[in-house]
Short mmCIF file of C-alpha atoms in Angstrom, two decimals:
data_model
loop_
_atom_site.label_atom_id
_atom_site.label_comp_id
_atom_site.label_asym_id
_atom_site.label_seq_id
_atom_site.Cartn_x
_atom_site.Cartn_y
_atom_site.Cartn_z
CA MET A 10 82.71 -44.68 -92.03
CA SER A 11 79.34 -44.37 -94.22
CA GLN A 12 77.26 -41.35 -94.06
CA GLU A 13 74.60 -43.58 -92.34
CA GLN A 14 76.40 -43.65 -89.54
CA LEU A 15 77.43 -39.73 -89.70
CA ILE A 16 74.50 -38.94 -87.16
CA ASP A 17 73.74 -35.14 -86.20
CA SER A 18 70.84 -34.10 -83.20
CA THR A 19 70.98 -30.98 -81.67
CA TYR A 20 69.70 -32.56 -78.01
CA VAL A 21 71.58 -36.04 -76.87
CA VAL A 22 70.21 -37.74 -73.81
CA ILE A 23 72.49 -40.88 -72.92
CA GLY A 24 70.52 -43.32 -71.06
CA GLY A 25 67.04 -45.67 -70.69
CA GLY A 26 66.48 -45.20 -67.11
CA ILE A 27 64.10 -43.37 -65.66
CA ALA A 28 65.81 -40.45 -65.95
CA GLY A 29 66.52 -40.42 -69.16
CA ILE A 30 62.94 -41.44 -70.50
CA SER A 31 62.53 -37.93 -68.43
CA CYS A 32 64.64 -36.08 -70.18
CA VAL A 33 64.03 -37.34 -73.22
CA GLU A 34 59.39 -36.63 -73.25
CA SER A 35 59.85 -33.78 -70.84
CA LEU A 36 62.56 -32.09 -74.03
CA LYS A 37 59.82 -33.46 -76.72
CA LEU A 38 58.14 -30.73 -74.53
CA TYR A 39 59.78 -27.70 -74.93
CA THR A 40 60.38 -27.96 -78.55
CA THR A 41 60.91 -29.24 -81.33
CA GLU A 42 64.36 -29.18 -83.13
CA SER A 43 65.87 -32.58 -82.89
CA VAL A 44 66.04 -35.37 -80.68
CA LEU A 45 68.17 -38.44 -79.92
CA LEU A 46 67.92 -41.20 -76.84
CA ILE A 47 70.76 -44.28 -77.13
CA SER A 48 70.08 -47.30 -74.89
CA GLU A 49 72.03 -49.88 -74.62
CA SER A 50 68.83 -52.15 -74.54
CA PRO A 51 65.80 -51.93 -76.48
CA ILE A 52 64.01 -52.19 -73.12
CA VAL A 53 64.06 -48.01 -70.95
CA LYS A 54 62.37 -47.07 -68.34
CA VAL A 55 59.17 -45.71 -68.90
CA VAL A 56 57.19 -43.56 -65.66
CA THR A 57 53.51 -43.73 -65.30
CA ASP A 58 50.34 -44.19 -63.07
CA VAL A 59 51.98 -40.66 -61.70
CA LYS A 60 49.50 -38.89 -58.30
CA PHE A 61 50.75 -35.80 -56.66
CA TYR A 62 49.64 -36.06 -52.55
CA THR A 63 50.99 -32.42 -52.30
CA LYS A 64 51.92 -30.23 -55.03
CA ILE A 65 55.83 -31.39 -54.76
CA ALA A 66 55.19 -35.42 -53.58
CA ALA A 67 54.57 -37.65 -55.17
CA GLY A 68 54.23 -41.22 -56.20
CA PHE A 69 53.92 -43.40 -59.47
CA LYS A 70 54.56 -46.95 -61.56
CA VAL A 71 57.43 -47.66 -63.36
CA GLU A 72 56.84 -49.61 -66.74
CA ASP A 73 60.03 -51.43 -69.19
CA ARG A 74 58.42 -51.50 -72.48
CA ASN A 75 60.63 -51.98 -75.91
CA LEU A 76 62.13 -48.74 -77.48
CA GLN A 77 59.95 -49.52 -80.79
CA CYS A 78 56.50 -48.83 -78.54
CA ILE A 79 57.29 -45.12 -77.89
CA GLU A 80 56.63 -42.70 -79.72
CA ASN A 81 57.80 -39.56 -81.87
CA THR A 82 62.01 -40.75 -80.11
CA GLU A 83 64.19 -41.47 -82.69
CA TYR A 84 67.00 -43.98 -80.40
CA ILE A 85 69.87 -45.60 -81.31
CA ILE A 86 70.10 -49.16 -79.40
CA ASP A 87 73.99 -48.51 -78.78
CA LYS A 88 77.13 -48.66 -76.38
CA ILE A 89 79.02 -45.07 -76.27
CA ILE A 90 82.98 -45.24 -75.78
CA ALA A 91 83.62 -41.62 -75.13
CA ILE A 92 82.33 -38.71 -75.56
CA ASN A 93 84.97 -35.75 -77.65
CA SER A 94 83.56 -32.34 -75.81
CA ILE A 95 85.45 -30.18 -77.43
CA GLU A 96 84.34 -31.86 -81.43
CA HIS A 97 80.85 -32.68 -79.12
CA ILE A 98 81.07 -35.34 -81.33
CA ILE A 99 80.33 -38.59 -79.28
CA TYR A 100 82.07 -42.23 -79.73
CA THR A 101 79.71 -45.33 -80.44
CA ALA A 102 80.59 -49.07 -79.90
CA ASN A 103 79.06 -49.48 -83.68
CA HIS A 104 81.30 -46.87 -84.75
CA ARG A 105 79.05 -44.52 -85.28
CA GLU A 106 79.81 -40.44 -84.64
CA ILE A 107 77.22 -38.35 -83.24
CA LYS A 108 77.00 -34.31 -82.64
CA TYR A 109 75.44 -32.68 -81.05
CA LYS A 110 74.64 -29.24 -79.58
CA LYS A 111 73.32 -29.91 -75.80
CA LEU A 112 73.81 -33.64 -74.34
CA CYS A 113 72.80 -35.15 -70.90
CA LEU A 114 74.66 -38.28 -68.88
CA CYS A 115 71.89 -40.23 -67.41
CA THR A 116 74.12 -43.73 -67.46
CA GLY A 117 72.41 -44.67 -63.74
CA ALA A 118 74.80 -46.58 -62.06
CA THR A 119 75.55 -50.21 -61.09
CA PRO A 120 75.02 -52.51 -57.32
CA LYS A 121 77.95 -53.00 -55.65
CA LEU A 122 78.62 -56.93 -55.49
CA LEU A 123 79.93 -58.00 -52.09
CA ASP A 124 80.78 -61.34 -54.73
CA ASP A 125 81.39 -61.87 -58.10
CA LYS A 126 79.70 -64.82 -58.40
CA ASP A 127 76.65 -67.30 -59.60
CA TYR A 128 75.48 -66.97 -55.61
CA VAL A 129 75.92 -63.70 -55.06
CA ILE A 130 73.33 -62.09 -56.42
CA GLY A 131 72.97 -58.43 -57.13
CA LEU A 132 69.52 -56.78 -57.28
CA ARG A 133 68.69 -53.24 -59.03
CA ASP A 134 67.45 -54.04 -62.70
CA THR A 135 64.65 -56.03 -64.25
CA HIS A 136 67.31 -58.90 -65.58
CA SER A 137 68.72 -59.42 -62.07
CA VAL A 138 65.40 -59.85 -60.48
CA GLU A 139 63.99 -62.62 -62.81
CA TYR A 140 67.04 -64.33 -62.52
CA PHE A 141 66.19 -64.27 -58.54
CA GLN A 142 62.26 -65.55 -59.16
CA SER A 143 63.98 -68.14 -61.18
CA ILE A 144 65.70 -69.39 -58.32
CA VAL A 145 64.39 -69.09 -55.55
CA GLY A 146 61.32 -71.71 -55.50
CA THR A 147 64.22 -73.83 -54.77
CA ALA A 148 65.68 -72.16 -52.00
CA LYS A 149 64.79 -72.42 -48.10
CA ARG A 150 67.04 -69.52 -46.98
CA VAL A 151 68.48 -66.21 -48.25
CA LEU A 152 71.34 -64.30 -46.53
CA ILE A 153 69.93 -60.72 -47.60
CA VAL A 154 72.16 -58.12 -46.72
CA GLY A 155 71.57 -54.31 -47.31
CA ASN A 156 69.54 -51.99 -45.18
CA GLY A 157 67.87 -49.99 -47.80
CA GLY A 158 64.44 -49.69 -50.24
CA ILE A 159 64.95 -52.66 -51.94
CA ALA A 160 66.05 -55.19 -49.79
CA THR A 161 63.56 -54.04 -46.53
CA ASP A 162 60.60 -54.30 -49.69
CA LEU A 163 62.34 -58.27 -50.20
CA VAL A 164 61.78 -58.98 -46.67
CA TYR A 165 58.11 -58.05 -47.43
CA LYS A 166 57.29 -59.79 -50.15
CA LEU A 167 59.63 -63.71 -49.42
CA ASN A 168 57.12 -66.51 -48.14
CA GLY A 169 58.49 -69.34 -47.37
CA ILE A 170 61.79 -69.32 -46.99
CA GLU A 171 63.76 -68.37 -43.78
CA ILE A 172 65.23 -65.08 -43.83
CA ILE A 173 68.63 -64.01 -42.86
CA TRP A 174 68.59 -60.48 -42.56
CA VAL A 175 72.31 -58.45 -42.54
CA ILE A 176 72.72 -54.61 -41.69
CA ARG A 177 75.10 -52.77 -39.81
CA ASP A 178 72.80 -50.23 -38.79
CA GLU A 179 71.19 -50.84 -34.92
CA HIS A 180 67.58 -50.55 -36.43
CA ILE A 181 66.03 -52.05 -39.86
CA SER A 182 65.51 -49.71 -43.60
CA SER A 183 68.25 -46.71 -41.73
CA HIS A 184 67.98 -44.52 -44.76
CA PHE A 185 64.41 -43.57 -44.70
CA LEU A 186 63.72 -44.35 -41.37
CA ASP A 187 64.57 -44.03 -37.56
CA ALA A 188 64.66 -46.57 -33.98
CA GLY A 189 60.16 -45.65 -33.61
CA ALA A 190 59.00 -46.08 -36.63
CA ALA A 191 61.65 -49.88 -37.33
CA GLU A 192 59.66 -51.02 -34.33
CA PHE A 193 56.30 -49.93 -36.08
CA PHE A 194 57.45 -52.24 -38.41
CA SER A 195 58.75 -54.54 -36.35
CA ASN A 196 55.51 -56.62 -36.30
CA TYR A 197 55.39 -57.17 -39.68
CA LEU A 198 58.75 -58.66 -40.25
CA ASN A 199 57.08 -62.99 -41.14
CA THR A 200 53.48 -61.48 -42.34
CA GLN A 201 53.43 -64.07 -44.85
CA GLN A 202 51.49 -62.41 -48.61
CA SER A 203 48.29 -63.65 -50.14
CA SER A 204 49.01 -65.53 -52.60
CA ASP A 205 45.92 -63.51 -54.17
CA ARG A 206 47.51 -61.02 -56.33
CA VAL A 207 49.61 -60.25 -59.71
CA ILE A 208 52.69 -60.67 -60.22
CA LYS A 209 53.54 -57.90 -61.88
CA ARG A 210 56.43 -60.46 -64.59
CA PHE A 211 58.86 -59.15 -66.73
CA ARG A 212 59.55 -59.67 -69.76
CA TYR A 213 62.45 -58.74 -71.86
CA SER A 214 64.58 -59.06 -75.48
CA GLY A 215 68.13 -58.34 -75.75
CA GLU A 216 71.69 -56.87 -74.51
CA ARG A 217 72.06 -55.99 -70.83
CA ALA A 218 71.09 -52.81 -69.49
CA SER A 219 73.74 -51.00 -67.43
CA GLY A 220 73.69 -48.51 -65.58
CA ALA A 221 68.85 -48.41 -65.62
CA ALA A 222 66.99 -49.16 -62.42
CA LEU A 223 64.09 -51.08 -61.13
CA GLY A 224 61.10 -49.19 -60.63
CA PRO A 225 59.77 -47.97 -57.09
CA ASP A 226 56.37 -51.36 -58.01
CA TRP A 227 58.82 -53.26 -58.11
CA HIS A 228 57.56 -56.66 -57.55
CA CYS A 229 54.34 -56.11 -57.73
CA GLY A 230 53.48 -59.46 -55.83
CA ALA A 231 54.21 -62.00 -53.03
CA ILE A 232 58.00 -63.99 -54.01
CA PHE A 233 57.17 -67.43 -53.03
CA GLY A 234 60.13 -70.71 -51.47
CA ASN A 235 59.47 -74.02 -51.14
CA HIS A 236 57.99 -74.19 -47.63
CA ASP A 237 55.56 -73.34 -46.06
CA GLY A 238 55.65 -70.47 -43.10
CA LYS A 239 58.44 -68.06 -42.63
CA ASN A 240 61.38 -66.93 -40.18
CA VAL A 241 63.02 -64.13 -40.00
CA ILE A 242 65.81 -63.83 -38.92
CA ILE A 243 67.48 -59.98 -38.49
CA GLU A 244 71.82 -59.28 -37.21
CA TYR A 245 72.36 -56.48 -36.94
CA LYS A 246 75.72 -53.84 -36.67
CA THR A 247 77.53 -56.38 -38.38
CA GLU A 248 78.86 -56.87 -41.88
CA ILE A 249 80.49 -60.25 -44.80
CA LYS A 250 83.35 -61.13 -43.44
CA ASN A 251 83.71 -64.05 -45.95
CA ILE A 252 81.68 -65.71 -48.27
CA SER A 253 82.81 -69.41 -49.69
CA LYS A 254 80.38 -72.15 -51.14
CA ASN A 255 80.55 -75.93 -50.78
CA ASP A 256 76.68 -78.08 -50.91
CA LEU A 257 75.52 -74.60 -49.42
CA VAL A 258 76.47 -71.23 -49.30
CA ARG A 259 78.35 -70.22 -45.91
CA ILE A 260 78.94 -66.83 -44.59
CA GLU A 261 81.03 -65.65 -42.00
CA LEU A 262 79.45 -62.26 -39.88
CA THR A 263 82.03 -59.84 -38.23
CA ASN A 264 80.81 -60.47 -35.77
CA GLY A 265 81.82 -64.16 -35.36
CA LYS A 266 77.62 -65.80 -36.47
CA VAL A 267 78.73 -68.82 -39.42
CA TYR A 268 75.30 -69.73 -41.59
CA GLU A 269 74.71 -71.12 -44.41
CA CYS A 270 72.31 -69.96 -47.22
CA ASP A 271 71.61 -70.67 -50.41
CA PHE A 272 72.03 -67.98 -51.93
CA VAL A 273 72.97 -63.95 -50.74
CA VAL A 274 71.33 -61.82 -52.34
CA SER A 275 73.43 -58.54 -52.67
CA ALA A 276 71.51 -54.71 -52.00
CA THR A 277 74.08 -52.94 -50.61
CA GLY A 278 74.14 -49.93 -52.16
CA VAL A 279 74.83 -48.37 -56.26
CA THR A 280 78.55 -47.10 -57.49
CA PRO A 281 77.42 -43.86 -60.22
CA ASN A 282 78.26 -45.08 -63.94
CA SER A 283 80.94 -42.39 -64.04
CA ASN A 284 83.74 -44.25 -66.35
CA LEU A 285 83.53 -41.82 -69.56
CA GLU A 286 85.89 -41.86 -72.01
CA MET A 287 86.90 -38.15 -72.52
CA ARG A 288 88.64 -36.95 -75.59
CA GLY A 289 90.29 -34.21 -76.66
CA GLY A 290 92.13 -34.24 -74.26
CA THR A 291 88.96 -32.54 -71.49
CA SER A 292 88.07 -34.52 -68.46
CA ILE A 293 84.54 -33.74 -65.77
CA ASP A 294 84.94 -33.74 -62.48
CA ILE A 295 83.55 -36.57 -60.12
CA ALA A 296 82.52 -36.02 -56.76
CA SER A 297 84.42 -38.08 -53.71
CA ASP A 298 80.99 -40.47 -54.49
CA GLY A 299 82.22 -41.52 -57.50
CA GLY A 300 79.17 -39.29 -59.58
CA ILE A 301 79.75 -36.73 -61.94
CA LYS A 302 79.80 -33.69 -59.99
CA VAL A 303 76.59 -31.25 -61.47
CA ASP A 304 76.15 -27.86 -60.50
CA TRP A 305 72.24 -25.60 -60.12
CA LYS A 306 72.40 -26.51 -63.98
CA MET A 307 72.40 -30.01 -63.75
CA GLU A 308 75.49 -28.89 -65.91
CA THR A 309 78.87 -30.78 -65.58
CA SER A 310 82.26 -29.01 -64.85
CA LEU A 311 82.52 -29.91 -69.12
CA SER A 312 80.63 -26.64 -70.90
CA ASP A 313 76.27 -28.13 -73.34
CA ILE A 314 76.83 -31.43 -71.35
CA PHE A 315 74.69 -32.20 -68.50
CA ALA A 316 73.80 -34.70 -66.54
CA ALA A 317 70.77 -36.09 -64.42
CA GLY A 318 69.85 -39.69 -62.44
CA ASP A 319 71.45 -41.63 -59.94
CA VAL A 320 75.31 -41.25 -62.63
CA CYS A 321 75.27 -37.49 -61.00
CA THR A 322 75.87 -35.16 -58.13
CA VAL A 323 74.89 -32.73 -57.18
CA ASP A 324 77.03 -29.86 -56.15
CA TRP A 325 74.32 -27.51 -54.27
CA THR A 326 73.38 -26.75 -51.02
CA SER A 327 69.03 -26.32 -50.39
CA GLU A 328 67.84 -25.83 -46.47
CA HIS A 329 65.69 -28.75 -46.66
CA TRP A 330 65.99 -30.73 -49.91
CA PHE A 331 69.02 -33.01 -50.69
CA GLN A 332 70.10 -35.83 -52.42
CA MET A 333 69.58 -39.00 -52.14
CA ARG A 334 69.72 -41.73 -55.30
CA LEU A 335 65.76 -42.11 -55.42
CA TRP A 336 63.69 -42.85 -58.45
CA THR A 337 61.77 -39.92 -57.10
CA GLN A 338 64.84 -37.54 -57.48
CA ALA A 339 65.65 -39.67 -61.16
CA ARG A 340 62.58 -38.27 -62.08
CA GLN A 341 63.11 -34.64 -61.20
CA MET A 342 66.91 -34.32 -62.03
CA GLY A 343 65.59 -35.86 -66.24
CA MET A 344 63.05 -33.60 -66.05
CA TYR A 345 65.57 -31.03 -64.59
CA ALA A 346 68.00 -30.92 -66.82
CA ALA A 347 65.65 -31.10 -69.67
CA LYS A 348 64.16 -27.60 -69.12
CA CYS A 349 68.05 -26.61 -68.45
CA MET A 350 69.48 -27.60 -71.99
CA TYR A 351 67.21 -26.22 -73.77
CA PHE A 352 67.39 -22.79 -71.83
CA LYS A 353 70.55 -22.79 -72.59
CA TYR A 354 70.15 -23.30 -75.49
CA ILE A 355 67.66 -20.54 -76.32
CA ASN A 356 69.65 -18.54 -74.02
CA GLU A 357 67.13 -17.57 -71.29
CA THR A 358 67.78 -16.96 -68.12
CA LEU A 359 66.41 -20.36 -66.13
CA LEU A 360 64.88 -19.48 -62.56
CA GLN A 361 65.67 -23.06 -60.24
CA ASP A 362 62.70 -26.17 -60.51
CA PHE A 363 60.11 -25.82 -57.25
CA CYS A 364 60.82 -29.13 -56.59
CA PHE A 365 64.77 -28.99 -55.08
CA GLU A 366 63.25 -26.54 -52.57
CA LEU A 367 61.94 -29.96 -51.11
CA PHE A 368 63.28 -33.66 -50.03
CA THR A 369 60.12 -35.55 -51.73
CA HIS A 370 59.75 -39.29 -50.97
CA VAL A 371 56.60 -41.75 -51.65
CA THR A 372 56.97 -45.30 -51.01
CA SER A 373 55.69 -48.25 -49.24
CA PHE A 374 57.23 -50.38 -46.54
CA PHE A 375 55.39 -53.98 -45.30
CA GLY A 376 51.87 -52.58 -47.04
CA PHE A 377 52.20 -48.81 -45.13
CA LYS A 378 51.85 -45.87 -47.38
CA VAL A 379 55.35 -44.02 -46.79
CA ILE A 380 55.18 -40.42 -47.22
CA LEU A 381 59.34 -38.37 -46.41
CA LEU A 382 59.15 -35.01 -46.27
CA GLY A 383 61.96 -32.38 -45.78
CA LEU A 384 64.50 -33.03 -43.26
CA TYR A 385 62.60 -35.80 -42.49
CA ASN A 386 65.53 -37.52 -40.29
CA ALA A 387 67.36 -34.31 -39.20
CA GLN A 388 70.01 -34.21 -41.68
CA GLY A 389 72.35 -32.40 -41.34
CA LEU A 390 70.99 -31.07 -38.85
CA ASP A 391 72.42 -30.53 -34.30
CA LYS A 392 70.32 -32.89 -32.97
CA LYS A 393 70.54 -30.70 -29.72
CA ASP A 394 68.53 -27.35 -31.35
CA CYS A 395 65.86 -30.34 -33.01
CA GLU A 396 62.25 -31.96 -31.08
CA LEU A 397 60.70 -34.53 -32.33
CA LEU A 398 56.64 -33.96 -32.65
CA VAL A 399 55.27 -38.30 -32.92
CA ARG A 400 52.34 -39.95 -32.91
CA VAL A 401 52.17 -43.77 -32.65
CA THR A 402 49.36 -46.23 -33.55
CA ASN A 403 49.78 -49.63 -33.36
CA GLY A 404 48.70 -51.52 -37.09
CA LYS A 405 48.34 -47.85 -37.86
CA GLU A 406 50.37 -44.95 -38.20
CA TYR A 407 53.55 -44.21 -37.89
CA ILE A 408 53.61 -39.87 -38.05
CA LYS A 409 56.90 -37.27 -37.25
CA LEU A 410 57.26 -33.76 -37.35
CA VAL A 411 61.05 -32.50 -37.22
CA LEU A 412 61.34 -29.02 -35.87
CA LYS A 413 64.03 -26.90 -35.56
CA ASN A 414 63.65 -22.91 -33.66
CA GLY A 415 59.85 -23.54 -33.83
CA ARG A 416 59.64 -24.32 -38.15
CA VAL A 417 58.62 -27.69 -39.13
CA VAL A 418 61.61 -28.63 -41.41
CA GLY A 419 60.65 -32.67 -41.81
CA ALA A 420 58.06 -35.05 -41.55
CA MET A 421 58.07 -39.54 -41.63
CA LEU A 422 54.49 -40.13 -42.66
CA ILE A 423 53.67 -42.93 -41.93
CA GLY A 424 49.83 -44.55 -42.97
CA ASP A 425 47.10 -42.93 -44.22
CA THR A 426 47.13 -40.49 -42.25
CA ASP A 427 46.28 -37.81 -44.28
CA LEU A 428 48.84 -34.87 -43.16
CA GLU A 429 51.49 -34.60 -45.77
CA GLU A 430 49.76 -31.43 -47.12
CA MET A 431 49.48 -29.41 -44.43
CA CYS A 432 53.79 -30.96 -43.09
CA GLU A 433 55.05 -29.52 -47.03
CA ASN A 434 52.77 -25.96 -46.41
CA LEU A 435 54.44 -26.19 -42.83
CA ILE A 436 58.63 -26.83 -44.36
CA LEU A 437 57.40 -24.70 -47.13
CA ASN A 438 56.43 -21.13 -45.38
CA GLN A 439 58.16 -21.90 -42.33
CA ILE A 440 55.57 -20.71 -39.91
CA ASP A 441 56.00 -20.67 -35.50
CA VAL A 442 53.98 -23.53 -34.70
CA THR A 443 56.16 -22.59 -31.65
CA ASN A 444 52.10 -22.53 -30.11
CA LEU A 445 51.02 -25.23 -31.58
CA MET A 446 53.01 -26.96 -30.56
CA ASP A 447 50.57 -29.62 -28.31
CA ASP A 448 48.05 -28.87 -31.07
CA LEU A 449 49.87 -30.32 -34.49
CA LEU A 450 49.38 -34.21 -33.70
CA ASP A 451 46.01 -34.67 -32.05
CA PRO A 452 44.42 -36.05 -33.78
CA ASN A 453 40.88 -35.13 -32.26
CA ILE A 454 42.08 -31.89 -33.29
CA ASP A 455 41.76 -30.76 -37.26
CA ILE A 456 45.21 -28.40 -37.71
CA GLU A 457 43.91 -27.53 -40.57
CA ASP A 458 42.36 -24.83 -39.33
CA TYR A 459 44.65 -22.78 -38.25
CA PHE A 460 46.22 -22.49 -41.19
CA ASP A 461 42.59 -21.66 -43.33
#
C-alpha cells in the first residue's frame, strides 16, 4: 500500500446526507483538529435558510452541493467496506486505510421497495426523483403506496394525472396527522397546482450515494402528467397483494380490488444502512428496527464510534421527545453527535442537547404550514388519560392540543396559527392550565396574556 493511501484524522464522519454534513460543519466550529468526511458521492446535502419558529422548532431548505464547493472541508469520495473498532481503522473500496480517534456513522437509510422492477420507483433520493420526473409526463395513471410525508406531498404536487393512493391506515398521512386533520385536508386532494412556480431541477455527477434522503423541500413546484385534470382515488386499510406487468402494470390489493397503471411509486418507509462489516472480533449493537443503537451521547456499543440520523436508533427515553426518521432530526442528531465526539475527545462533562427535550417538526401539507410539537398524537400515552382541545376553521387552520393531567404535552398546528411559541412554552414548563381550558383556543382571547 502506498503512503498516500494511509490517512490519519482525529474526527471522521461517514455519509454525505443531512446528518453527516451537519456533523462535519459543527465539528469545524468546535475544533481545529482534523475532520474528514467520507462520502460515496461528490454530491452531498447541505442545510440552508434555517428559520426558527420557536426556540427549538425550525424549518429549513436542503440543497444538493458538490463537495468541491464546500469550503474548508477535507473529504474522500469512497465506499466503506469494513471498520476495525479495536485498531480504529476504516477500510475502503479503493484500498485506503483511515485511522481515526472519533468516528461518526451517518450512512442513512434506503427505501423499502415493494418489488425490484423498473416500473416500481422508490422515491428516496434526488436520483430517483429525477428518474420519476423523466417518465411521469407520459403516464395517465400512477399508483402510490405509502402514507408518510413524501407520499402525501407527491399526491399534492402531481397534476394532470389519475392517482390511486394505497394506504393501510384508516386516514391519510397517519404518520403525522390524526383523523380530524386528515379530514381538514380532504378538500385539497384534487387541487391543481399552479404552473407558474419555479420547479427545482436536480443536478449531480458521479456514482449514486446510498442513504442520502430527500430534503424537506424535495420538489418546489408542480409535477405534470399528460392530460388535463386530476383525480385521486384512495384505497384505505389495504396493501399490495401482487404486482405483475403486461402492457400495463397490474396491481392486486388485499381488499380484492385490481388496478392497472403506468407505474408504481413506493414510499413505504426506509431500512437503516447499518449492515457494516466490523473487524477485530467486535460487533455493533443493532436495534429491532435495524438501526444502530446509540445512547444519549449518540455513542454506539463500540467505544469512540458514534452514529446519527436515519442509520441510528436511540436507546433512551424522553418525556416529550421521540424518534422519527425525519430531516429535522437528522440535522439535530448530526450537530449533537459532533458535540458528543468533541467533548469525549477533550474529556469534559457533556449535557444532553436541549432539542431532545421536545419533539418538533416543521413541514407543509397541501400548501399549509404544519408544526408538530411534543406528543402531538398522544404518542405513548394512555388515551383514557388524555384530553384533546381542537379548533378548526375550514380552509384556514386546524389546531389540536393534547393535555394530560391538565398540562399540555403536545400540539398539532396547521395553518398560520401563531400559537407555536406559546405551545412550546406550555409543554416545556408543564404549566397547569386546568382553569384555562375554555380559553386556550378561544380566538377572541389573546391567551398569551395569561403567561406574561
